[in-house]
Short mmCIF file of C-alpha atoms in Angstrom, two decimals:
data_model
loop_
_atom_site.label_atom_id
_atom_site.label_comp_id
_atom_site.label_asym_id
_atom_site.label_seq_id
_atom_site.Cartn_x
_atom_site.Cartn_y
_atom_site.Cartn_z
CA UNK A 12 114.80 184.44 -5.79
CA UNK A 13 116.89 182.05 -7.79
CA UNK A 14 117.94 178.82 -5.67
CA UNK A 15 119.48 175.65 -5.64
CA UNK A 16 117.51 172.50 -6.02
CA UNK A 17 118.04 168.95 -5.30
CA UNK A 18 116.27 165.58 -6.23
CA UNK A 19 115.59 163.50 -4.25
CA UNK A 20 115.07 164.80 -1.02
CA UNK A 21 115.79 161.53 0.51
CA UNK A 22 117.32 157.95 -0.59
CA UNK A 23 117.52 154.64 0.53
CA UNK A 24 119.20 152.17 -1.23
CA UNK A 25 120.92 148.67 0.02
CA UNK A 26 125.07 148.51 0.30
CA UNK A 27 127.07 148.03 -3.06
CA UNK A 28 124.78 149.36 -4.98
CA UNK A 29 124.80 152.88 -7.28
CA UNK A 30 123.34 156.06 -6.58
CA UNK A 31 122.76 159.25 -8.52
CA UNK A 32 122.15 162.47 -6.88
CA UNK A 33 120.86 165.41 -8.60
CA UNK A 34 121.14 168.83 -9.06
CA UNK A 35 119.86 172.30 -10.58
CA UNK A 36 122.01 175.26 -9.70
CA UNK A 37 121.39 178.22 -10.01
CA UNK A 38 120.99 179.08 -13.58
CA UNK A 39 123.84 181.75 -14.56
CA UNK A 40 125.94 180.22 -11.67
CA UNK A 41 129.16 178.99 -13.25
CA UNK A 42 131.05 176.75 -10.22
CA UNK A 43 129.30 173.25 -8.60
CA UNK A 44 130.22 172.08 -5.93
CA UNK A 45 129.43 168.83 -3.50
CA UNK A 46 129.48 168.29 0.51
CA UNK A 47 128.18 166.27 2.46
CA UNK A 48 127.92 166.20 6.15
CA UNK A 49 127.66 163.00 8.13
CA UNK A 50 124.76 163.19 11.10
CA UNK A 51 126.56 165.44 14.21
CA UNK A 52 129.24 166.25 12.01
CA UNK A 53 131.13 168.79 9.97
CA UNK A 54 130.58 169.92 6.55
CA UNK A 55 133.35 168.55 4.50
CA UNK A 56 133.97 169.43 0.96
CA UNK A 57 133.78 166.92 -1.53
CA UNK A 58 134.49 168.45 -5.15
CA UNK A 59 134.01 171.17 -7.24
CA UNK A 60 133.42 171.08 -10.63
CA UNK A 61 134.22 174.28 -13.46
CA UNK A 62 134.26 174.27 -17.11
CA UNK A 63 133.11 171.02 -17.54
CA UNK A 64 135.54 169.55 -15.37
CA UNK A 65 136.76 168.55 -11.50
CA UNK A 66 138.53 171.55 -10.52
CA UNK A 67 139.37 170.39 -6.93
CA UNK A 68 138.33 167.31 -4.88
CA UNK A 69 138.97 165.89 -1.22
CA UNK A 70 140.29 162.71 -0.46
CA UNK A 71 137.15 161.77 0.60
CA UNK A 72 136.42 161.62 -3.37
CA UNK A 73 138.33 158.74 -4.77
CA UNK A 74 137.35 156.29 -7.78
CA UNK A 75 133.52 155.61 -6.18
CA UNK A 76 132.39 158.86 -6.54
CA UNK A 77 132.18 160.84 -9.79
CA UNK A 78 130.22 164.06 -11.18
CA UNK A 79 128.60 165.20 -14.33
CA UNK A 80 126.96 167.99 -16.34
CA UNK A 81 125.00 166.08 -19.01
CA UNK A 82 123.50 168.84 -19.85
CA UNK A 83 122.90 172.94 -19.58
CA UNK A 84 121.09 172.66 -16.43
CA UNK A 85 121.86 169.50 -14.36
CA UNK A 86 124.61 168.35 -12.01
CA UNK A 87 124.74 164.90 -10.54
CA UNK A 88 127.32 163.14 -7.76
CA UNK A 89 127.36 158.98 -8.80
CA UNK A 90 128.29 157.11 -5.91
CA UNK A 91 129.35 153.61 -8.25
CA UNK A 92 129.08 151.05 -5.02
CA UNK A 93 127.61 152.42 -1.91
CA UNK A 94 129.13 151.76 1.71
CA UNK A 95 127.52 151.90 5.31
CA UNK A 96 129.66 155.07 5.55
CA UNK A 97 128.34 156.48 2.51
CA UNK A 98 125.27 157.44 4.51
CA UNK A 99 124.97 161.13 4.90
CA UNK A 100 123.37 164.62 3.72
CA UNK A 101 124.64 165.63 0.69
CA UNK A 102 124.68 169.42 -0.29
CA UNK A 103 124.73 170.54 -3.92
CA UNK A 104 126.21 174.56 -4.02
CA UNK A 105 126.92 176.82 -7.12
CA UNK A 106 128.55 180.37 -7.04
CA UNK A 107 128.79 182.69 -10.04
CA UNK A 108 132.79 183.26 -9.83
CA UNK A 109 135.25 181.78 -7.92
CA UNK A 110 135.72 183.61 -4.84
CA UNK A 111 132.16 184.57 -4.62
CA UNK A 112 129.05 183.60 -2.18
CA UNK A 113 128.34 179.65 -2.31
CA UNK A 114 125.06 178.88 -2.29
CA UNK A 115 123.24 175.74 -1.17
CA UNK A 116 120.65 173.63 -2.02
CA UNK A 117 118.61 171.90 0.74
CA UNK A 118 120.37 168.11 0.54
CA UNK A 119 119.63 164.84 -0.43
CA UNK A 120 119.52 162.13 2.80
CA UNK A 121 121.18 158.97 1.69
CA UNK A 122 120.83 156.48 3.50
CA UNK A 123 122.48 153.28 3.30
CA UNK A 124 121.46 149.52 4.04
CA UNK B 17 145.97 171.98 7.11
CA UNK B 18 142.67 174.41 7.95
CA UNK B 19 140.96 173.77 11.03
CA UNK B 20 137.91 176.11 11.96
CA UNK B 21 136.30 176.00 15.64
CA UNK B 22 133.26 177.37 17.03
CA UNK B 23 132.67 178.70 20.68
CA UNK B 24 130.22 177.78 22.08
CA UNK B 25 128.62 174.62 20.93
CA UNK B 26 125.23 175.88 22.30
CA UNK B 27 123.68 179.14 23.08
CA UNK B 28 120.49 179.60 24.98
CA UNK B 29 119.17 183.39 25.44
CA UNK B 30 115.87 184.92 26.11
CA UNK B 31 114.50 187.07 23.21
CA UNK B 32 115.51 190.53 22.89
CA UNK B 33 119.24 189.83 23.70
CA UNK B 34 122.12 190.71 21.56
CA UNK B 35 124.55 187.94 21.24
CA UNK B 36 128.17 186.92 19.97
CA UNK B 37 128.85 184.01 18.31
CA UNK B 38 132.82 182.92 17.76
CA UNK B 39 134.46 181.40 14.60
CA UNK B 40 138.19 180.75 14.56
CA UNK B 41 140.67 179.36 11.92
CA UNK B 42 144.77 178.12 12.03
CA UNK B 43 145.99 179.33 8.58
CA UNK B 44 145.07 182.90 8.31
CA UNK B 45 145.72 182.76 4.28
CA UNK B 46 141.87 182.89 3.59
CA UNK B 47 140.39 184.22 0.76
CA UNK B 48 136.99 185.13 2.04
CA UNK B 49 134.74 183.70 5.25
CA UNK B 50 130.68 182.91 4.95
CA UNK B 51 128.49 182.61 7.62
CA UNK B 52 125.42 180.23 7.03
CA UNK B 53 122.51 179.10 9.54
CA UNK B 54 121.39 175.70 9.29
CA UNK B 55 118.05 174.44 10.29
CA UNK B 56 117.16 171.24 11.70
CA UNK B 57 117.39 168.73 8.70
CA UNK B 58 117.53 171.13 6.28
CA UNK B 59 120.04 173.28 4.00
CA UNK B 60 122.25 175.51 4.65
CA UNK B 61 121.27 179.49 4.21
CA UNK B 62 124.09 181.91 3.25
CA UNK B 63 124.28 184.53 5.71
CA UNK B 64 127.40 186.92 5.07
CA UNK B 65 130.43 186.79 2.78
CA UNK B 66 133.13 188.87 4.00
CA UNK B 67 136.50 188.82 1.79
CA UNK B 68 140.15 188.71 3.55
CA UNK B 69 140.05 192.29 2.46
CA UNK B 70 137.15 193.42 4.39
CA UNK B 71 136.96 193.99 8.32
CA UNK B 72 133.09 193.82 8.37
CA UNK B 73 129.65 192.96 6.72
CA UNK B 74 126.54 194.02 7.45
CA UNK B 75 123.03 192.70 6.67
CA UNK B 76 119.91 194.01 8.91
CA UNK B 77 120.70 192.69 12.31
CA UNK B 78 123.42 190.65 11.56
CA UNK B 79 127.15 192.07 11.76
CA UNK B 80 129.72 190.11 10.75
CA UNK B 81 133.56 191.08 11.23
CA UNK B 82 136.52 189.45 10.51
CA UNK B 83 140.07 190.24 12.07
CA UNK B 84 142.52 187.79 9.54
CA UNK B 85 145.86 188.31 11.36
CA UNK B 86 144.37 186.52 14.61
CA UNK B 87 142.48 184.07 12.64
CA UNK B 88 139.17 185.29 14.24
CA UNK B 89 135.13 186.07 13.15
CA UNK B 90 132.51 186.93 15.05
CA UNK B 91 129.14 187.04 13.88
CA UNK B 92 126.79 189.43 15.80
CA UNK B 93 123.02 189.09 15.92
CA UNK B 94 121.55 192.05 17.32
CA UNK B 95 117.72 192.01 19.04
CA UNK B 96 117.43 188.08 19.14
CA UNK B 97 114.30 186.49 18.19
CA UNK B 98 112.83 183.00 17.97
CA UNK B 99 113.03 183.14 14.77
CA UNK B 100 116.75 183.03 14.80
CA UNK B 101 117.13 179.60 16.39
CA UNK B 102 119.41 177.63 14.02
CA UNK B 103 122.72 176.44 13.84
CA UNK B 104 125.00 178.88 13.07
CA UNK B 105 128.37 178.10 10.53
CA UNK B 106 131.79 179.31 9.45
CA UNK B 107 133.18 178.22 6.72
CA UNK B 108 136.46 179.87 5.40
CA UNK B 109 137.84 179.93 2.04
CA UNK B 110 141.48 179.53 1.92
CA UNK B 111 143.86 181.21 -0.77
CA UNK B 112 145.66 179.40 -3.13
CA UNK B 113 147.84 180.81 -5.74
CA UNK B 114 146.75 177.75 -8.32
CA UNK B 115 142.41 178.53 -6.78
CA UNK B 116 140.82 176.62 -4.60
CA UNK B 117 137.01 175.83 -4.36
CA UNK B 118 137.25 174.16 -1.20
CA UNK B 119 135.08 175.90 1.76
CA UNK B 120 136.37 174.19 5.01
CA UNK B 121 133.39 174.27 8.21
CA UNK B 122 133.57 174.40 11.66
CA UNK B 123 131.02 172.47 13.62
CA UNK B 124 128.77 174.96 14.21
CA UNK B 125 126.98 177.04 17.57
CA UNK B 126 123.44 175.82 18.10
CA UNK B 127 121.68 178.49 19.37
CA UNK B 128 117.90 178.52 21.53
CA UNK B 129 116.30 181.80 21.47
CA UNK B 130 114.00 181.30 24.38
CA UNK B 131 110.13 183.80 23.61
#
């Protein structure tokens, strides 16, 4: 069964400095999405991404954080200069339309120094 | 703005049970509601999509049903096993006429099926 993937399963990496999360949806899947959920948290929606472009993001998303496509397959959150608070789970989802099942991959744990 | 609460925050039962878990929402404009379980450090598994059209989904011994108007879901898991221990989640969907992407969570029910 097709899934979503995610690399790396876990990162560490020291305050102010840039991290790239990535991400293989599932192939014919046409929305990408990003959460993340803080430990003993909630879920909380960070962006999704259509047509080659942001179709929605939270406020949590502002200038630090951006997304990409650079190619057919891939789909990667930057985070430019990471924060304490950065540190969290973050879940890469796709879905083939818009109103249709979101699927998840199984995180990335950033953690931050 | 959406806000989505699950009761209880923790549900123990000895295998075999049928239980009821609760997922409610403030703005009953949704486009569709998913159910996910979540296990310990790990991703999160779709369960059950049900659309704002639909009063119910089924999927072995899940049953899902959703009553819009009072801004409620339950999720039904019938003949528990250990197998099922996870956190359980509701996210909703809500409607836009522009779209929106966003799924908005609740916190979760853990729940302890007990052999």
């Amino acid at each position: 069964e097709p899934e979503v993937t995610q690399t790396p399963s876990h990162q560490v990496t020291q305050m102010g400095q840039e991290v790239i999360l990535r991400c293989v949806p599932i192939s014919n899947h046409l929305y990408f999405y990003w959460y993340r959920q803080i430990l003993g948290q909630k879920v909380e929606f960070l962006v999704s991404f259509y047509n080659n472009e942001i179709s929605e993001k939270s406020e949590i998303f502002d200038d630090q954080f951006s997304v990409e496509r650079p190619d057919g397959s891939n789909f990667t959150l930057k985070i430019r200069s990471t924060k304490l608070e950065d540190s969290a789970m973050y879940f890469c989802a796709s879905s083939s339309g818009l109103g249709d099942t979101q699927y998840f991959g199984p995180g990335t744990r950033l953690t931050v120094l | 703005k959406q806000e989505v609460t699950q009761i209880p925050a923790a549900l123990s039962v000895p295998e075999g049970e049928n239980l009821v878990l609760n997922c409610s929402f403030t703005d009953s404009a949704i486009y569709n509601l998913q159910w996910f379980r979540q296990d310990p450090g790990k991703g999160l598994t779709s369960l059950l999509l049900i659309q704002s059209s639909q009063r119910e989904q089924t999927s072995g011994r899940l049953n899902a049903s959703l009553d819009k108007s009072s801004g409620r879901s339950t999720l039904y898991i019938a003949a528990s096993q250990p197998g099922d221990s996870a956190t359980y989640l509701c996210a909703v969907r809500r409607h836009s006429g522009a779209g929106s992407y966003q799924l908005t969570f609740g916190k979760g029910t853990k729940l302890s099926v007990i052999p």
